[in-house]
mmCIF file of C-alpha atoms in Angstrom:
data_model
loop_
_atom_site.group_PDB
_atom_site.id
_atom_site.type_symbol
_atom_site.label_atom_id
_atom_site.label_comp_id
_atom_site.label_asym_id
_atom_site.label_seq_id
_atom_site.Cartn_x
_atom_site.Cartn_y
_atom_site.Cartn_z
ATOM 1 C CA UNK A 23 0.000 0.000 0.000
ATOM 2 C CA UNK A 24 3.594 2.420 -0.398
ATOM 3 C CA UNK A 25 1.757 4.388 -3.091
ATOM 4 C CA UNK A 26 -1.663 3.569 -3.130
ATOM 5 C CA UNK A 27 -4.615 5.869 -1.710
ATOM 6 C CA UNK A 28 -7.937 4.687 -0.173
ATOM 7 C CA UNK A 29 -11.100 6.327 -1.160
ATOM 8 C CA UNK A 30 -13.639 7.318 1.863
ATOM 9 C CA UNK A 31 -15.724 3.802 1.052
ATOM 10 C CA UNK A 32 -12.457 1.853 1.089
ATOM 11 C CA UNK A 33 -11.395 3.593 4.364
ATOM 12 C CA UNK A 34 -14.551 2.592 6.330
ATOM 13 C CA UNK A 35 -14.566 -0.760 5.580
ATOM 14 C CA UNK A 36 -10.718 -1.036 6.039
ATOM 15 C CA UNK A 37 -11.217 0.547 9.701
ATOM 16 C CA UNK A 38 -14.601 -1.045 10.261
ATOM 17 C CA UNK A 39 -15.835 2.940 10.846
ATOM 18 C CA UNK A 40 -18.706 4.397 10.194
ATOM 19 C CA UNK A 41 -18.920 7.153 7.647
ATOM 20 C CA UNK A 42 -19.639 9.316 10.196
ATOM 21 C CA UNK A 43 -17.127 8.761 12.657
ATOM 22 C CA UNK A 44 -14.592 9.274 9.707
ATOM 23 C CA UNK A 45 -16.255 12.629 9.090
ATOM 24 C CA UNK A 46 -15.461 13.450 12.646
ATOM 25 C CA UNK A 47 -12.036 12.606 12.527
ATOM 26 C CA UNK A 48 -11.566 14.618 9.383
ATOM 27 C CA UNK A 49 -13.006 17.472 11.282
ATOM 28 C CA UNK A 50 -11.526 17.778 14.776
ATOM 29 C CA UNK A 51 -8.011 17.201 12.395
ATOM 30 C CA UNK A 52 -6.866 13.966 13.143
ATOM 31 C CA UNK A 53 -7.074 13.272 9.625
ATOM 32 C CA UNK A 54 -6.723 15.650 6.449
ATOM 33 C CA UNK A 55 -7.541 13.050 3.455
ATOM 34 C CA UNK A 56 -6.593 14.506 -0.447
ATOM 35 C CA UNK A 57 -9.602 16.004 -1.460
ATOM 36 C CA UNK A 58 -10.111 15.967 -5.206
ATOM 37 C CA UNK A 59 -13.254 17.800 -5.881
ATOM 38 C CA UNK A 60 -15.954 16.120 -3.810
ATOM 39 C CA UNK A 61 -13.930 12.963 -3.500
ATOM 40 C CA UNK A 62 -11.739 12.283 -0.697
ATOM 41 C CA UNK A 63 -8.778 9.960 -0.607
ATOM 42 C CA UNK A 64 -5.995 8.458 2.312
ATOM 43 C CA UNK A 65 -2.885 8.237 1.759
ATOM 44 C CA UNK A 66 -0.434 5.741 3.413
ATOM 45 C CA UNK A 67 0.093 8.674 6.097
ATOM 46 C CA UNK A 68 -3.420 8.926 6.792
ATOM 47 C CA UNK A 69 -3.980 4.986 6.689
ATOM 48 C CA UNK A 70 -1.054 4.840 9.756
ATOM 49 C CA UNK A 71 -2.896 7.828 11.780
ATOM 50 C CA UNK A 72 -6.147 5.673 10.993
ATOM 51 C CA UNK A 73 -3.819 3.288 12.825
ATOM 52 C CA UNK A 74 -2.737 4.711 15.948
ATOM 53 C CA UNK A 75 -5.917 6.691 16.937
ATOM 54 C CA UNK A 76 -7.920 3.443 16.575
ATOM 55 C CA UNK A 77 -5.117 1.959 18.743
ATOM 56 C CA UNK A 78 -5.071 4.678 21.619
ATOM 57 C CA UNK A 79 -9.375 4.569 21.515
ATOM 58 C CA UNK A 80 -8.576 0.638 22.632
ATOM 59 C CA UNK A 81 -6.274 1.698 25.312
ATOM 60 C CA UNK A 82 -8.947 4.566 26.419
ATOM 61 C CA UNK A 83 -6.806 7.717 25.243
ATOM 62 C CA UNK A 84 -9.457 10.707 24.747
ATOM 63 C CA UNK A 85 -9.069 12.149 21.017
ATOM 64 C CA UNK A 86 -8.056 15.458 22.327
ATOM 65 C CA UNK A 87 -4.865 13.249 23.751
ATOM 66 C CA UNK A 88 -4.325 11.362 20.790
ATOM 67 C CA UNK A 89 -4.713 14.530 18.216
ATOM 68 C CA UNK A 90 -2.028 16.504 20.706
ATOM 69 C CA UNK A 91 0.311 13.416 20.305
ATOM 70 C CA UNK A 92 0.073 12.963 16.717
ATOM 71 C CA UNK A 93 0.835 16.765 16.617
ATOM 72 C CA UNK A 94 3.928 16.375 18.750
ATOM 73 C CA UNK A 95 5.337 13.945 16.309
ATOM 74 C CA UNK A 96 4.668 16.910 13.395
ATOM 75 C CA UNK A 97 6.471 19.543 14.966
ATOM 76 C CA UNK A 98 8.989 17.681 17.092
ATOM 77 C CA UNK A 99 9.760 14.394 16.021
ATOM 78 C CA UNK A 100 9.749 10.751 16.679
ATOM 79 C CA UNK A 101 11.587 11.176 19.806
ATOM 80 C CA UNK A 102 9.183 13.536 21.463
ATOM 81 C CA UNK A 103 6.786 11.584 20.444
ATOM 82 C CA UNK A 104 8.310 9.076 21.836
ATOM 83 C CA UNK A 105 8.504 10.667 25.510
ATOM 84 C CA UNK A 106 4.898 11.640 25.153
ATOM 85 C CA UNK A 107 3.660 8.122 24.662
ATOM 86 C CA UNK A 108 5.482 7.050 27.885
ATOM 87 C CA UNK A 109 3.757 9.887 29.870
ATOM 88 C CA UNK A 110 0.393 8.775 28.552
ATOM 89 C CA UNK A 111 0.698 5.377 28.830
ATOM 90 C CA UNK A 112 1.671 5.683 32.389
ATOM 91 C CA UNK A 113 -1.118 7.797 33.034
ATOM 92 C CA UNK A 114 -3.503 6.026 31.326
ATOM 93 C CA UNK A 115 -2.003 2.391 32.874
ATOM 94 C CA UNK A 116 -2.798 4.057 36.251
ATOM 95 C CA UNK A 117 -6.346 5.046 35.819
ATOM 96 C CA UNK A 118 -6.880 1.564 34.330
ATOM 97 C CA UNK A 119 -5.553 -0.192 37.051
ATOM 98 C CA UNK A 120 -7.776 1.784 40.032
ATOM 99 C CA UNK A 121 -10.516 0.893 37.293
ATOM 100 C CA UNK A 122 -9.817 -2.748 37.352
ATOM 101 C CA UNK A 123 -9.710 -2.692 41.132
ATOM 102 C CA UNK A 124 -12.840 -0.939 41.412
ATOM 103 C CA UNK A 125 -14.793 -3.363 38.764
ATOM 104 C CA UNK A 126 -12.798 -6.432 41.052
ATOM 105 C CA UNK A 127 -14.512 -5.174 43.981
ATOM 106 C CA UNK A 128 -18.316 -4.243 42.398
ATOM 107 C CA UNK A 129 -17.962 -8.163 41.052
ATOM 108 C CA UNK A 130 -17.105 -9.404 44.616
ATOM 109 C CA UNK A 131 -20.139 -7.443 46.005
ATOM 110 C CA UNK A 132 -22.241 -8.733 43.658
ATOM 111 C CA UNK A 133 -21.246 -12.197 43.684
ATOM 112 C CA UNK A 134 -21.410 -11.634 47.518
ATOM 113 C CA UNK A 135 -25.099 -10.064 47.238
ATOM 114 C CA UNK A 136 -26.344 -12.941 44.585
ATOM 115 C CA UNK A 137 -25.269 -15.649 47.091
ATOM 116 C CA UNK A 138 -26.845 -13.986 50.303
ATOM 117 C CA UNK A 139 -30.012 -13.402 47.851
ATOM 118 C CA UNK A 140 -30.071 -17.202 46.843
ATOM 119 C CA UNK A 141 -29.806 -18.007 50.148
ATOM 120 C CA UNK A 142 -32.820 -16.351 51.488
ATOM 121 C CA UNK A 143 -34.291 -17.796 48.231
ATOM 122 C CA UNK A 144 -33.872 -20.904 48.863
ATOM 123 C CA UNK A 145 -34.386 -20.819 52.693
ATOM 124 C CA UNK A 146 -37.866 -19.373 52.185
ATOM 125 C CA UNK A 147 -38.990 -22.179 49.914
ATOM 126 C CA UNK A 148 -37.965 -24.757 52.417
#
């Protein structure tokens, strides 16, 4: 795909995106597609931002973070970049962790609550 572009249709279904949410990206400038008259097209630049914002939406990154990072790596470089990532992935590894303890603990409660429940279930019918 070195030299090849991908129309609007072909970038949807690559990205399994809506239309839409392509739309958006286009306009809060995460990507700038080629725009030949009405038609829009991706470049191999554009396919690899498709890339990594998809990738940071996994990891729970806001868009805001991931359209300040890709912007780092336009004025700065690969190596601030770089230092960027590390910052947000720490950040973002913390707030996932105190969100995997707190969804630990609701499932503990509520395994805790069924039993009691199924308990006076079951001693009621007896």
């Amino acid at each position: 795909m070195s030299d090849q572009r991908l129309t609007f249709k072909e970038m949807c279904s690559e990205f399994d995106v809506t239309p839409r949410t392509l739309r958006y990206y286009e306009y809060i400038e995460l990507l700038a597609p080629e725009k030949e008259g009405r038609s829009r097209f991706y470049t191999p630049r554009e396919v690899a931002r498709m890339k990594l914002i998809l990738r940071g939406r996994k990891y729970g990154f806001s868009l805001e973070e991931i359209r300040q990072w890709l912007l780092i790596y336009e004025k700065e470089g690969t190596a601030a970049q770089s230092q960027a990532f590390l910052e947000l992935a720490d950040r973002q590894l913390t707030a996932l962790e105190e969100q995997k303890r707190e969804l630990e603990q609701a499932i503990a409660e509520l395994k805790e609550l069924r039993a009691e429940t199924a308990k006076n279930i079951k001693s009621q019918t007896t």
